[in-house]
Amino acid sequence: MIENRHDASGADSRQPSISRGQTGVWLGVLVFLGFLALISFLAFQGRSELLRSEVELTEQAGRLRMRILHAALLVEQLYLEEESERRILRGQELEREIDVLRESEREILHSEIVRELPFEVETLERTFAEYLEKLERVASGEFDPGTLERVRELASLDGLVKLQEGLVTSILDNSQEELSLIERLRSFILAVESLVLLLSGLCIFRPMDRRIRRESRALEEVNEKLRQKAHDLDQTVATLRGLRSEDQRRTRAMLSITEDLELKRQELELKAKQRQRARKLSRSAVEAAPNGMLMINVEGEIVLVNSQVEKLFRYSKDELLGRPVEILIPHRYRLDHPRHRRSYFLAPEARPMGGDRELVGLRSDGTEFPVEVGLNPLETDEGVFVMASVVDITERRESELQLANYRSELEAKNSELEEILYIVTHDLKSPLVTLQGFTGLLLRHLENDDREKVMDAAERIQRATSRMSHLLEDLLQLSRVGRVEDDFTCLDLNAVLEEVRESLAPQLEERQARLVLEEGLPWLNFSQTRLTQIFDNLLNNALKYGCPEPDMTIEVGSERRDGEILLYVRDRGPGVPTEYHKQIFLLFQRLDSRDEEGTGLGLAIVSKILELVGGTIWIDSDRGHGSTFWIRFPPCLLKTDAERLEETHA
Amino acid sequence: MSPRPLQQLLVVEDNDDHAELLAQCLEGQEIADEVLRARDGEEALRILSDTTRRPDLILLDLNLPRISGLEVLRHVKRDPRIREVPVVVLTTSDSESDRTSAYRFQANSYLIKHIDFIQFQEQVHEIGLYWGTMNRPAPLPRQEPAES
């Protein structure tokens, strides 16, 4: 009964409470709907915000990874391209930083927090959705005891931990899933909170319903756990974010270093390119140079040559590169050269090599040639080099030598001419003085009627005029030698000599001298005038100086000596002292002061004629033993018998 | 009769005509008591080596065979005994080089053989008088030859 009453009272009390409960349900529904809207709004809001920031985070992480990779590559490149110690150190530092970052990242990923993160959020959601349904049903009075089980299940959370590996993987892969999971978890927590709120609301409105109260307590426990989880999750996310921002900071720092390095690398690359281009250019300039160009390093090794050097020294490029430059220098200068070279490297300047010394190059075949070398220091990143430009001056030397020869020849000719001029003026003026002087005296003597003195003066005047005419004649002859073109014909020397003998007949008679001519003297291809001049002068000379007494003999003959035919004119006179043997062939040289007839030109004329055709004349004489003038004609002018026959027949 | 300015005059001349001309120039000038003639350098040096006598004036032709006039001149100016004897160089050419070398060898004067006889005679006369009246000139100041 009591129970009934109790039941009845319970039913009674339920009746009004139902009507009250109905109002409460309506209120509850309203509140619930309000919550629902709030929840979905909050969930949506939080979700998108989180999503955005997490997407950014992920992107940044992705970029970070790329940059780390890039930096590593750059470091690698830098290793390869720039061997500078500083850069290596910086690169290593960067590498270490990257390692540290990677390490911390790994730590985060494998931390417990992350491991505990993965809930089966979908399951949670699904459960939540079911739960909501049930709650609705509870709210509408249809309470399903299964709901309780589900809530317990939810509280134990055992099933939700199963797929954590997937989540870890997603975090490791840095995918967005990780973040969306966290996101979902958060909204779930919110949902649970609102559910708890709802239940508490129910508890308020249906305080008598124990099941609801139990349910509510259980939910609160779950909620507590979830909060804890959410809190942990927040912390994890914060840690992750912190790490990531640290990562980013480092990445930025590294990026700036990397960018700096990249800039530097580009700069260096550009410089290297320019250098290469310049080197290429200078190489082609060197190659195109008309001089031999070779570059040596501080050790004296040849590092660059152009093809001119190959031609000059007759080496191939391969034979020269890397070899000491001394191989191009004659052995006698090699010992000294490294010393010169070193002193040059100590104070390099652009200058010609060797100072006043004459430089000699050595070819591969051992021959030498005169060179001129210009030195130019080249300062490069790889050290100081010397560019030597080599010019073969053989031709210049030769032409210089030739010029010097011409000059000395000309100078000799000039001084000879001056001498001639001097002597000519003197010798021409000398008889003039006599002429003038005695003409003046002649007048005085005539006034005084001094017959003897008149005669003397007249004779002197006569002699002076004849001397002058001789001198002029001889000068004319001399000036014609070599100036006037002569006709060369085949001449019988005997015939020429006969003619000379005829012209000399008066003198021969005067001196009472004999002229003996050898029979069968050679024929000569010569100018008749010049040949006559030679023998006319020689015979005149012999008559004047070789026949001081009557009845003396002059001989003309030939003699074969050393396979050559020599002609001679011999007298038996007083002879010529040895010291005058050369002098007599010079211009205006007379040995006797009493010599009135000689002009001093005769032997000079003979000598000059022979000199011009390549022949020679010399004297063989001694005081008191007569003189022999030897004449050597070039063999090509002497005719053989066969040629002579041919000529006469022709 | 006043004494002549020169006791002894030496003429060194290879050309007989020129020597004769000089002789005739001097004739009647009453310049020298005695005129000696040398035909070349050798003869001149022989005469000058005679220690018993010394000419008061030497007329020296430059263009001599064998030993040249300049050689004779140098010999005279190096011999302390005859160094003070004045030497007048005779030449046919008025060339600069002749003149310089003559003075370098310390010739005292330089006379060009003039084409005009009267002019020549006057010059010879003047030179004779000049060196004669100097009459034993004071020793020449020591002068090193200009040649090295």
PDB file of N, CA, C and O in Angstrom, chain B residues 36-70:
ATOM      1  N   LEU B  36     168.506  79.707 -96.096  1.00  0.00           N
ATOM      2  CA  LEU B  36     168.790  78.278 -96.311  1.00  0.00           C
ATOM      3  C   LEU B  36     167.546  77.631 -96.903  1.00  0.00           C
ATOM      4  O   LEU B  36     166.429  78.042 -96.647  1.00  0.00           O
ATOM      5  N   ARG B  37     167.770  76.605 -97.705  1.00  0.00           N
ATOM      6  CA  ARG B  37     166.638  75.930 -98.346  1.00  0.00           C
ATOM      7  C   ARG B  37     166.677  74.439 -98.029  1.00  0.00           C
ATOM      8  O   ARG B  37     167.747  73.818 -98.152  1.00  0.00           O
ATOM      9  N   ALA B  38     165.557  73.884 -97.601  1.00  0.00           N
ATOM     10  CA  ALA B  38     165.433  72.421 -97.435  1.00  0.00           C
ATOM     11  C   ALA B  38     164.337  71.968 -98.379  1.00  0.00           C
ATOM     12  O   ALA B  38     163.293  72.604 -98.482  1.00  0.00           O
ATOM     13  N   ARG B  39     164.593  70.821 -99.078  1.00  0.00           N
ATOM     14  CA  ARG B  39     163.645  70.373-100.090  1.00  0.00           C
ATOM     15  C   ARG B  39     162.553  69.460 -99.511  1.00  0.00           C
ATOM     16  O   ARG B  39     161.549  69.224-100.161  1.00  0.00           O
ATOM     17  N   ASP B  40     162.845  68.905 -98.376  1.00  0.00           N
ATOM     18  CA  ASP B  40     161.791  68.095 -97.748  1.00  0.00           C
ATOM     19  C   ASP B  40     161.995  68.078 -96.247  1.00  0.00           C
ATOM     20  O   ASP B  40     162.932  68.675 -95.726  1.00  0.00           O
ATOM     21  N   GLY B  41     161.136  67.359 -95.566  1.00  0.00           N
ATOM     22  CA  GLY B  41     161.163  67.303 -94.108  1.00  0.00           C
ATOM     23  C   GLY B  41     162.472  66.758 -93.570  1.00  0.00           C
ATOM     24  O   GLY B  41     163.035  67.286 -92.610  1.00  0.00           O
ATOM     25  N   GLU B  42     162.944  65.707 -94.206  1.00  0.00           N
ATOM     26  CA  GLU B  42     164.187  65.089 -93.748  1.00  0.00           C
ATOM     27  C   GLU B  42     165.333  66.086 -93.757  1.00  0.00           C
ATOM     28  O   GLU B  42     166.085  66.223 -92.789  1.00  0.00           O
ATOM     29  N   GLU B  43     165.444  66.802 -94.883  1.00  0.00           N
ATOM     30  CA  GLU B  43     166.533  67.763 -95.041  1.00  0.00           C
ATOM     31  C   GLU B  43     166.391  68.874 -93.988  1.00  0.00           C
ATOM     32  O   GLU B  43     167.389  69.310 -93.383  1.00  0.00           O
ATOM     33  N   ALA B  44     165.157  69.311 -93.771  1.00  0.00           N
ATOM     34  CA  ALA B  44     164.906  70.370 -92.792  1.00  0.00           C
ATOM     35  C   ALA B  44     165.385  69.937 -91.409  1.00  0.00           C
ATOM     36  O   ALA B  44     166.092  70.681 -90.719  1.00  0.00           O
ATOM     37  N   LEU B  45     165.032  68.711 -91.032  1.00  0.00           N
ATOM     38  CA  LEU B  45     165.437  68.215 -89.705  1.00  0.00           C
ATOM     39  C   LEU B  45     166.955  68.086 -89.609  1.00  0.00           C
ATOM     40  O   LEU B  45     167.542  68.343 -88.549  1.00  0.00           O
ATOM     41  N   ARG B  46     167.573  67.728 -90.744  1.00  0.00           N
ATOM     42  CA  ARG B  46     169.050  67.621 -90.754  1.00  0.00           C
ATOM     43  C   ARG B  46     169.666  68.989 -90.466  1.00  0.00           C
ATOM     44  O   ARG B  46     170.572  69.133 -89.650  1.00  0.00           O
ATOM     45  N   ILE B  47     169.175  69.996 -91.161  1.00  0.00           N
ATOM     46  CA  ILE B  47     169.718  71.342 -90.988  1.00  0.00           C
ATOM     47  C   ILE B  47     169.497  71.816 -89.540  1.00  0.00           C
ATOM     48  O   ILE B  47     170.392  72.369 -88.908  1.00  0.00           O
ATOM     49  N   LEU B  48     168.304  71.517 -89.035  1.00  0.00           N
ATOM     50  CA  LEU B  48     167.965  71.987 -87.688  1.00  0.00           C
ATOM     51  C   LEU B  48     168.770  71.254 -86.600  1.00  0.00           C
ATOM     52  O   LEU B  48     168.937  71.757 -85.493  1.00  0.00           O
ATOM     53  N   SER B  49     169.241  70.063 -86.940  1.00  0.00           N
ATOM     54  CA  SER B  49     169.991  69.319 -85.932  1.00  0.00           C
ATOM     55  C   SER B  49     171.437  69.836 -85.775  1.00  0.00           C
ATOM     56  O   SER B  49     172.146  69.399 -84.866  1.00  0.00           O
ATOM     57  N   ASP B  50     171.824  70.751 -86.653  1.00  0.00           N
ATOM     58  CA  ASP B  50     173.170  71.342 -86.564  1.00  0.00           C
ATOM     59  C   ASP B  50     173.207  72.275 -85.343  1.00  0.00           C
ATOM     60  O   ASP B  50     172.548  73.318 -85.319  1.00  0.00           O
ATOM     61  N   THR B  51     173.941  71.857 -84.316  1.00  0.00           N
ATOM     62  CA  THR B  51     173.917  72.599 -83.051  1.00  0.00           C
ATOM     63  C   THR B  51     174.721  73.897 -83.096  1.00  0.00           C
ATOM     64  O   THR B  51     174.582  74.750 -82.225  1.00  0.00           O
ATOM     65  N   THR B  52     175.560  74.028 -84.135  1.00  0.00           N
ATOM     66  CA  THR B  52     176.414  75.222 -84.182  1.00  0.00           C
ATOM     67  C   THR B  52     175.621  76.469 -84.569  1.00  0.00           C
ATOM     68  O   THR B  52     176.009  77.583 -84.265  1.00  0.00           O
ATOM     69  N   ARG B  53     174.562  76.281 -85.248  1.00  0.00           N
ATOM     70  CA  ARG B  53     173.805  77.444 -85.677  1.00  0.00           C
ATOM     71  C   ARG B  53     172.296  77.191 -85.553  1.00  0.00           C
ATOM     72  O   ARG B  53     171.825  76.059 -85.498  1.00  0.00           O
ATOM     73  N   ARG B  54     171.545  78.288 -85.562  1.00  0.00           N
ATOM     74  CA  ARG B  54     170.116  78.163 -85.369  1.00  0.00           C
ATOM     75  C   ARG B  54     169.437  79.258 -86.186  1.00  0.00           C
ATOM     76  O   ARG B  54     169.791  80.443 -86.066  1.00  0.00           O
ATOM     77  N   PRO B  55     168.455  78.879 -87.044  1.00  0.00           N
ATOM     78  CA  PRO B  55     167.794  79.925 -87.835  1.00  0.00           C
ATOM     79  C   PRO B  55     166.961  80.848 -86.956  1.00  0.00           C
ATOM     80  O   PRO B  55     166.526  80.460 -85.879  1.00  0.00           O
ATOM     81  N   ASP B  56     166.769  82.098 -87.418  1.00  0.00           N
ATOM     82  CA  ASP B  56     165.934  83.047 -86.665  1.00  0.00           C
ATOM     83  C   ASP B  56     164.459  82.877 -86.998  1.00  0.00           C
ATOM     84  O   ASP B  56     163.584  83.301 -86.256  1.00  0.00           O
ATOM     85  N   LEU B  57     164.199  82.325 -88.187  1.00  0.00           N
ATOM     86  CA  LEU B  57     162.805  82.156 -88.640  1.00  0.00           C
ATOM     87  C   LEU B  57     162.741  80.966 -89.600  1.00  0.00           C
ATOM     88  O   LEU B  57     163.673  80.741 -90.381  1.00  0.00           O
ATOM     89  N   ILE B  58     161.664  80.215 -89.496  1.00  0.00           N
ATOM     90  CA  ILE B  58     161.479  79.091 -90.431  1.00  0.00           C
ATOM     91  C   ILE B  58     160.197  79.331 -91.221  1.00  0.00           C
ATOM     92  O   ILE B  58     159.135  79.599 -90.650  1.00  0.00           O
ATOM     93  N   LEU B  59     160.331  79.295 -92.552  1.00  0.00           N
ATOM     94  CA  LEU B  59     159.138  79.296 -93.420  1.00  0.00           C
ATOM     95  C   LEU B  59     158.923  77.842 -93.833  1.00  0.00           C
ATOM     96  O   LEU B  59     159.775  77.250 -94.475  1.00  0.00           O
ATOM     97  N   LEU B  60     157.788  77.290 -93.437  1.00  0.00           N
ATOM     98  CA  LEU B  60     157.595  75.839 -93.590  1.00  0.00           C
ATOM     99  C   LEU B  60     156.370  75.513 -94.432  1.00  0.00           C
ATOM    100  O   LEU B  60     155.244  75.887 -94.106  1.00  0.00           O
ATOM    101  N   ASP B  61     156.652  74.829 -95.555  1.00  0.00           N
ATOM    102  CA  ASP B  61     155.541  74.359 -96.398  1.00  0.00           C
ATOM    103  C   ASP B  61     154.936  73.120 -95.725  1.00  0.00           C
ATOM    104  O   ASP B  61     155.655  72.295 -95.170  1.00  0.00           O
ATOM    105  N   LEU B  62     153.617  73.009 -95.762  1.00  0.00           N
ATOM    106  CA  LEU B  62     152.985  71.866 -95.089  1.00  0.00           C
ATOM    107  C   LEU B  62     153.027  70.617 -95.946  1.00  0.00           C
ATOM    108  O   LEU B  62     153.135  69.506 -95.460  1.00  0.00           O
ATOM    109  N   ASN B  63     152.890  70.800 -97.250  1.00  0.00           N
ATOM    110  CA  ASN B  63     152.744  69.672 -98.160  1.00  0.00           C
ATOM    111  C   ASN B  63     154.101  69.161 -98.629  1.00  0.00           C
ATOM    112  O   ASN B  63     154.540  69.475 -99.726  1.00  0.00           O
ATOM    113  N   LEU B  64     154.742  68.377 -97.754  1.00  0.00           N
ATOM    114  CA  LEU B  64     156.063  67.871 -98.088  1.00  0.00           C
ATOM    115  C   LEU B  64     155.998  66.363 -98.263  1.00  0.00           C
ATOM    116  O   LEU B  64     155.219  65.692 -97.600  1.00  0.00           O
ATOM    117  N   PRO B  65     156.835  65.808 -99.152  1.00  0.00           N
ATOM    118  CA  PRO B  65     156.849  64.349 -99.274  1.00  0.00           C
ATOM    119  C   PRO B  65     157.550  63.698 -98.059  1.00  0.00           C
ATOM    120  O   PRO B  65     158.363  64.329 -97.405  1.00  0.00           O
ATOM    121  N   ARG B  66     157.229  62.465 -97.845  1.00  0.00           N
ATOM    122  CA  ARG B  66     157.792  61.633 -96.769  1.00  0.00           C
ATOM    123  C   ARG B  66     157.491  62.169 -95.374  1.00  0.00           C
ATOM    124  O   ARG B  66     156.605  61.647 -94.706  1.00  0.00           O
ATOM    125  N   ILE B  67     158.268  63.164 -94.919  1.00  0.00           N
ATOM    126  CA  ILE B  67     157.956  63.727 -93.602  1.00  0.00           C
ATOM    127  C   ILE B  67     157.184  65.014 -93.845  1.00  0.00           C
ATOM    128  O   ILE B  67     157.689  65.942 -94.476  1.00  0.00           O
ATOM    129  N   SER B  68     155.992  65.058 -93.340  1.00  0.00           N
ATOM    130  CA  SER B  68     155.127  66.203 -93.666  1.00  0.00           C
ATOM    131  C   SER B  68     155.550  67.445 -92.898  1.00  0.00           C
ATOM    132  O   SER B  68     156.308  67.361 -91.921  1.00  0.00           O
ATOM    133  N   GLY B  69     155.082  68.594 -93.362  1.00  0.00           N
ATOM    134  CA  GLY B  69     155.379  69.869 -92.722  1.00  0.00           C
ATOM    135  C   GLY B  69     154.964  69.871 -91.249  1.00  0.00           C
ATOM    136  O   GLY B  69     155.680  70.383 -90.391  1.00  0.00           O
ATOM    137  N   LEU B  70     153.804  69.264 -90.970  1.00  0.00           N
ATOM    138  CA  LEU B  70     153.333  69.230 -89.579  1.00  0.00           C
ATOM    139  C   LEU B  70     154.288  68.443 -88.690  1.00  0.00           C
ATOM    140  O   LEU B  70     154.514  68.804 -87.532  1.00  0.00           O
TER     141      LEU B  70
END
